[in-house]
Coordinates of C-alpha atoms in Angstrom, one line a residue:
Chain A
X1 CA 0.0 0.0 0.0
X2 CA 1.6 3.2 -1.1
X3 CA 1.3 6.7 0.6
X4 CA -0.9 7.4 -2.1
X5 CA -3.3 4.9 -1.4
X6 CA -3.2 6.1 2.5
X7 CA -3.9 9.8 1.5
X8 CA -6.9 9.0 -0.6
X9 CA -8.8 6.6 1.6
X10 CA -8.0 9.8 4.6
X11 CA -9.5 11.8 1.5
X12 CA -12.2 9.7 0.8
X13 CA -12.9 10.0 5.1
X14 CA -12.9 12.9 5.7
X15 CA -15.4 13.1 3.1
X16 CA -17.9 10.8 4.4
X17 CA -17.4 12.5 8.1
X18 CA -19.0 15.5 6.0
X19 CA -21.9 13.4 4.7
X20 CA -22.5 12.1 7.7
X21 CA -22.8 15.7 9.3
X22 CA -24.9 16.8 6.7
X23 CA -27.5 13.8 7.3
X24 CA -27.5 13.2 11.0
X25 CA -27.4 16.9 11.7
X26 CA -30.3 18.9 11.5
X27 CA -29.0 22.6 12.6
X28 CA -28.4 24.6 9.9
X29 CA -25.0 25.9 10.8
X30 CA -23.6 22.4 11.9
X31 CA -24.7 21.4 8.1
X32 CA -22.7 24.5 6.8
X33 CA -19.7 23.1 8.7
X34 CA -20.2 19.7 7.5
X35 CA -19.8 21.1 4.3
X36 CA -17.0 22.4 4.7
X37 CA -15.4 19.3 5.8
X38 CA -16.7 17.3 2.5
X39 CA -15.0 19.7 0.3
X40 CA -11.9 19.3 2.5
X41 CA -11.8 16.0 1.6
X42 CA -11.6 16.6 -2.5
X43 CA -9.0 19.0 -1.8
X44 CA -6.8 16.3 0.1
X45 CA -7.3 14.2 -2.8
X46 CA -6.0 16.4 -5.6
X47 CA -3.1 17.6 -3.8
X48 CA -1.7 14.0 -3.0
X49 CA -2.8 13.1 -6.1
X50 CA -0.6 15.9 -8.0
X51 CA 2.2 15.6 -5.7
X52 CA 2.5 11.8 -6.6
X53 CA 2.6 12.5 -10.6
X54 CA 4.5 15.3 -10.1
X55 CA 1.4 17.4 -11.8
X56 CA 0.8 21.0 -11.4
X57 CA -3.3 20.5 -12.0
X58 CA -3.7 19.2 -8.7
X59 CA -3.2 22.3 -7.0
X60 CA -5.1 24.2 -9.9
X61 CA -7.9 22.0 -9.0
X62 CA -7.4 23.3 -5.2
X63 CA -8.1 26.5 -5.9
X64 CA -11.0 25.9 -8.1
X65 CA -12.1 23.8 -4.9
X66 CA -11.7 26.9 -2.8
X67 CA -13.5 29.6 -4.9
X68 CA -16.3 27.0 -4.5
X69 CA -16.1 27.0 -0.9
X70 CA -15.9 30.2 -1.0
X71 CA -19.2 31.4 -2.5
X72 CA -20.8 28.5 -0.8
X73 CA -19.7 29.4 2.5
X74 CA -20.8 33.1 1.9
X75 CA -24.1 31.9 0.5
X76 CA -25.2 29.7 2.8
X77 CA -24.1 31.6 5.9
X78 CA -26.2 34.9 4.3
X79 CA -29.5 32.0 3.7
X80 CA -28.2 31.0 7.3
X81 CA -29.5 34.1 8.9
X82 CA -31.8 34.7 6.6
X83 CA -33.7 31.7 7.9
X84 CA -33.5 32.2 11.4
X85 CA -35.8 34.6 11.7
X86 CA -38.2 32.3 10.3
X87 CA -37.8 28.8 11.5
X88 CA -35.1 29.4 14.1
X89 CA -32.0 28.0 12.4
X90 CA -33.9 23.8 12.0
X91 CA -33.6 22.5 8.8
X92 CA -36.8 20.8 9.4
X93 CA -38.6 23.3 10.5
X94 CA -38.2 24.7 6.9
X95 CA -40.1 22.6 4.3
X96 CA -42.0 25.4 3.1
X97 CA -40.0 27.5 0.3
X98 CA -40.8 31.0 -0.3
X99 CA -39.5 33.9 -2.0
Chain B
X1 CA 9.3 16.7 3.1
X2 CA 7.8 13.4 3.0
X3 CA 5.0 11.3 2.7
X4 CA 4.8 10.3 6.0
X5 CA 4.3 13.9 7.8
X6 CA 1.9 14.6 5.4
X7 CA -0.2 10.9 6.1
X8 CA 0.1 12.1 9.8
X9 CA -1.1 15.5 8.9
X10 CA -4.1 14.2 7.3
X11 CA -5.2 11.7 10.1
X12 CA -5.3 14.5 12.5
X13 CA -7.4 15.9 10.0
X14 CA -9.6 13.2 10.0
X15 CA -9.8 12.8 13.4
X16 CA -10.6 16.3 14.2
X17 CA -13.5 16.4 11.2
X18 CA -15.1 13.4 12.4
X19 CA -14.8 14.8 16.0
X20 CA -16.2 18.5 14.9
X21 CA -19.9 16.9 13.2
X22 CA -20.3 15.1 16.3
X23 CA -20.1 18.3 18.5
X24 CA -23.3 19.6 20.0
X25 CA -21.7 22.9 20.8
X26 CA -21.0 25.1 17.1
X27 CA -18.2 27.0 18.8
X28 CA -16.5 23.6 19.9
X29 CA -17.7 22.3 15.7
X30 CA -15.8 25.4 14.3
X31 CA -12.8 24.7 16.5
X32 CA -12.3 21.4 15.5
X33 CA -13.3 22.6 11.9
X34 CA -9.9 25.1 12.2
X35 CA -7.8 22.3 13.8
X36 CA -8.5 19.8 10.6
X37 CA -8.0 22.6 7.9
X38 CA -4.9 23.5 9.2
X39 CA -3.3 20.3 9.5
X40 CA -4.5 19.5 5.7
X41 CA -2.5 22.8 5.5
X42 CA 0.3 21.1 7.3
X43 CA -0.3 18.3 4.6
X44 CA 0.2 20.3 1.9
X45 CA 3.3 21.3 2.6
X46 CA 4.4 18.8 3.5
X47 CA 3.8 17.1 -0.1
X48 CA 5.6 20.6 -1.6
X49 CA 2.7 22.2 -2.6
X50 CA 3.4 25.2 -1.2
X51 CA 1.5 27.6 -2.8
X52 CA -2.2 25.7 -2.1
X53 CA -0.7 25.1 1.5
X54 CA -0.1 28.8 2.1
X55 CA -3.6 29.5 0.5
X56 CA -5.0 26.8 3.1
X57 CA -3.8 28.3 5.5
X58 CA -5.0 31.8 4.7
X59 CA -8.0 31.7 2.9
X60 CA -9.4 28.6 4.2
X61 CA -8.6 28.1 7.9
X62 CA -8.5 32.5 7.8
X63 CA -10.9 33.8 6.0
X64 CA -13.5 31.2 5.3
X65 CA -13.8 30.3 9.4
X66 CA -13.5 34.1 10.4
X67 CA -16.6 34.6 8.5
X68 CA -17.8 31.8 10.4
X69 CA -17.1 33.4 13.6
X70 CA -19.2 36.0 12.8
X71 CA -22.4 34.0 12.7
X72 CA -21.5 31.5 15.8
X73 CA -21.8 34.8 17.5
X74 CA -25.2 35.4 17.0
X75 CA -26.3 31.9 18.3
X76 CA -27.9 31.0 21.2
X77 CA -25.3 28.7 23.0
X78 CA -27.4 28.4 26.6
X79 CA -27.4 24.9 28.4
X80 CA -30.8 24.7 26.9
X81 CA -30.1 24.9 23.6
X82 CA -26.7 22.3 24.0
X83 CA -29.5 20.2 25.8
X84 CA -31.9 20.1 22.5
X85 CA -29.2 19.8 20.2
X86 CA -28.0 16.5 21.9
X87 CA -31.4 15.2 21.7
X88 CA -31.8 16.0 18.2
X89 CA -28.3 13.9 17.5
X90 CA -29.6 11.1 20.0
X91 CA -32.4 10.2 17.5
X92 CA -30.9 11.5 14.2
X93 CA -27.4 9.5 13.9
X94 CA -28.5 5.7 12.9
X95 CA -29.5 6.2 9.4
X96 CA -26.7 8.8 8.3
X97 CA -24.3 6.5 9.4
X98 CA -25.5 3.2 7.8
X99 CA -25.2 5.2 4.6
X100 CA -21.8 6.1 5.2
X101 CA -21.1 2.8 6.3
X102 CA -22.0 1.6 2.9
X103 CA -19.4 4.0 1.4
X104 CA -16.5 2.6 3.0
X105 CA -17.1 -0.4 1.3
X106 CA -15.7 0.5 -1.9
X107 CA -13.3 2.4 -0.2
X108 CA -11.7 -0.4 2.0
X109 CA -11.7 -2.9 -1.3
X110 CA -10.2 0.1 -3.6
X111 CA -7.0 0.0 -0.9
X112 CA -5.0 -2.4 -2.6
X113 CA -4.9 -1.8 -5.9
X114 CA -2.6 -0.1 -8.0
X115 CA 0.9 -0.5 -6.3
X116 CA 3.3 2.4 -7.3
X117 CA 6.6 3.4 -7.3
X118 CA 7.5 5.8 -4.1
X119 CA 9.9 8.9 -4.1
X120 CA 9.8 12.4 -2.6
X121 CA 6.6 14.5 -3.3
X122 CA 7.1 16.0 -6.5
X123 CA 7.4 20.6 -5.7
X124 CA 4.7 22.3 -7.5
X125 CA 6.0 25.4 -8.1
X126 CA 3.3 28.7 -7.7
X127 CA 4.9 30.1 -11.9
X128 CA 3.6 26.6 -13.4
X129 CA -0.1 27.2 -11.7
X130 CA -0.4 30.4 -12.4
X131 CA 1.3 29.4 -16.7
X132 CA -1.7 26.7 -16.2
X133 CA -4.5 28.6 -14.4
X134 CA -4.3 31.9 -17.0
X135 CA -2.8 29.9 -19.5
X136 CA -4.9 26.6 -20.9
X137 CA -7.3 26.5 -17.9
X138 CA -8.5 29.9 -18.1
X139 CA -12.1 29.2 -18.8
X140 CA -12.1 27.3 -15.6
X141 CA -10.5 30.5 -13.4
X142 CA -13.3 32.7 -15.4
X143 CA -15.9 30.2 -14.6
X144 CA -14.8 30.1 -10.8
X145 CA -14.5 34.1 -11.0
X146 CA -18.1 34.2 -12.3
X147 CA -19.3 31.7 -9.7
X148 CA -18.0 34.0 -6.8
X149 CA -19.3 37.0 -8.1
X150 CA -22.5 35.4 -8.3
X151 CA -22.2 34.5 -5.0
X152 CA -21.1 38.2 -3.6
X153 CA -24.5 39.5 -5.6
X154 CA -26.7 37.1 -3.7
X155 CA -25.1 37.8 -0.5
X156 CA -25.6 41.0 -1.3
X157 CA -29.2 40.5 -2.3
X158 CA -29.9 38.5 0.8
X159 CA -28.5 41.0 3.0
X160 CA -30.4 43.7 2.2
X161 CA -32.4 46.2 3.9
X162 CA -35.9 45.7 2.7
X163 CA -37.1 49.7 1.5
X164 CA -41.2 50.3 2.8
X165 CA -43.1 49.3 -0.1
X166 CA -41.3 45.4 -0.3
X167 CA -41.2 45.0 3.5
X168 CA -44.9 45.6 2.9
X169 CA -45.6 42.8 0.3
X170 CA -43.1 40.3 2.4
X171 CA -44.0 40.7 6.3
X172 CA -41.9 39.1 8.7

């Protein structure tokens, strides 16, 4: 088993520790951070992955990983409060969409 | 640097991301969320990419969690509201985590295969990503650029303050 081979499975676990949160949670913000920990694991998985082929696109696709998080993180943290005024921050509570 | 700080690196990753969904508290969640991104910063470098490590560490574990910060402070965090949190997780965890379990499948078959050859981590030098990201790749940085304006307009959009005649037709 190479390091390669080590890094993705972390990759691939630290992906799944994100699902997880996302499913089992049911606070809003907890889901955000969950989120945040999926698209960690992606990240993990295309720098090993470009460090072991000696390839630059693995950090390019880093950084398209980031802007991601980026605008996700600022858009759902803005629906985030947004939200809380009306159900109190429980995805559950909020199975009624409305403009 | 070597393989093996950066395996490390990612299991306390790991371990602090698992620990961090399980939290009840969102301040003790986003602490644990800092701790794993910067030791997959640690990670980085160690595997010579300096240049996504450095913007790990500053965009990622900076920016991104400060933001973050802003919102865990407007939370209630009271004993009451750890209380109902807990019981929300107490009922909430079994099916989430037979689906994950049924992930790892795949995962813990796809270990063995493909045996490589091992040697240093191979630098990626900050010149060949920006050559690649402005150079052949540069519908994908103007795709990404479009993507977080989009996202800075509906911030902006959600944020707003609502003028008399809308906060009429949408009461609170």
């Amino acid at each position: 088993m190479t390091a390669l081979n080590i890094l993705l499975v972390l990759s691939a676990g630290l992906f799944l520790a994100g699902l997880f949160g996302v499913a089992a949670r049911r606070t809003l913000l907890m889901q955000l951070i969950s989120l945040e920990v999926m698209l960690a694991g992606p990240a993990l998985g295309f720098i090993a992955a470009g460090a072991h082929h000696g390839s630059i696109e693995g950090s390019a696709m880093f950084i398209l990983v980031l802007g991601l998080a980026a605008a996700e993180v600022a858009l759902g943290l803005a629906i985030y409060l947004h939200m809380r005024r009306a159900t109190g921050g429980d995805s559950d509570a909020a199975t009624r969409l409305r403009g | 640097m070597s393989w093996g700080l950066a395996i490390w690196a990612a299991t306390v990753a790991f371990g602090a991301a698992i620990l961090a969904v399980t939290r009840p508290s969102a301040v003790h969640a986003l602490l644990l969320l800092l701790a794993a991104l910067i030791s997959l910063g640690v990670g980085f470098f160690a595997m010579a990419a300096n240049f996504a490590g450095a913007i790990q560490l500053l965009i990622y574990a900076g920016a991104v969690v400060a933001v973050f910060v802003f919102v865990v402070m407007t939370i209630d965090a009271g004993d009451e509201a750890m209380a109902a949190e807990r019981e929300l997780l107490r009922h909430a965890w079994r099916w989430p985590a037979l689906i994950v379990g049924l992930s790892v499948v795949p995962v813990i078959f796809g270990i063995g295969g493909g045996a490589m050859g091992e040697g240093d981590p191979a630098p990626a030098l900050a010149s060949d990503l920006g050559l690649l990201m402005f150079g052949d790749w540069s519908a994908a940085t103007e795709l990404i650029t479009l993507l977080l304006i989009a996202g800075m307009l509906g911030v902006r959009h959600l944020g707003r303050k609502l003028g008399p005649r809308l906060r009429e037709r949408n009461p609170e």
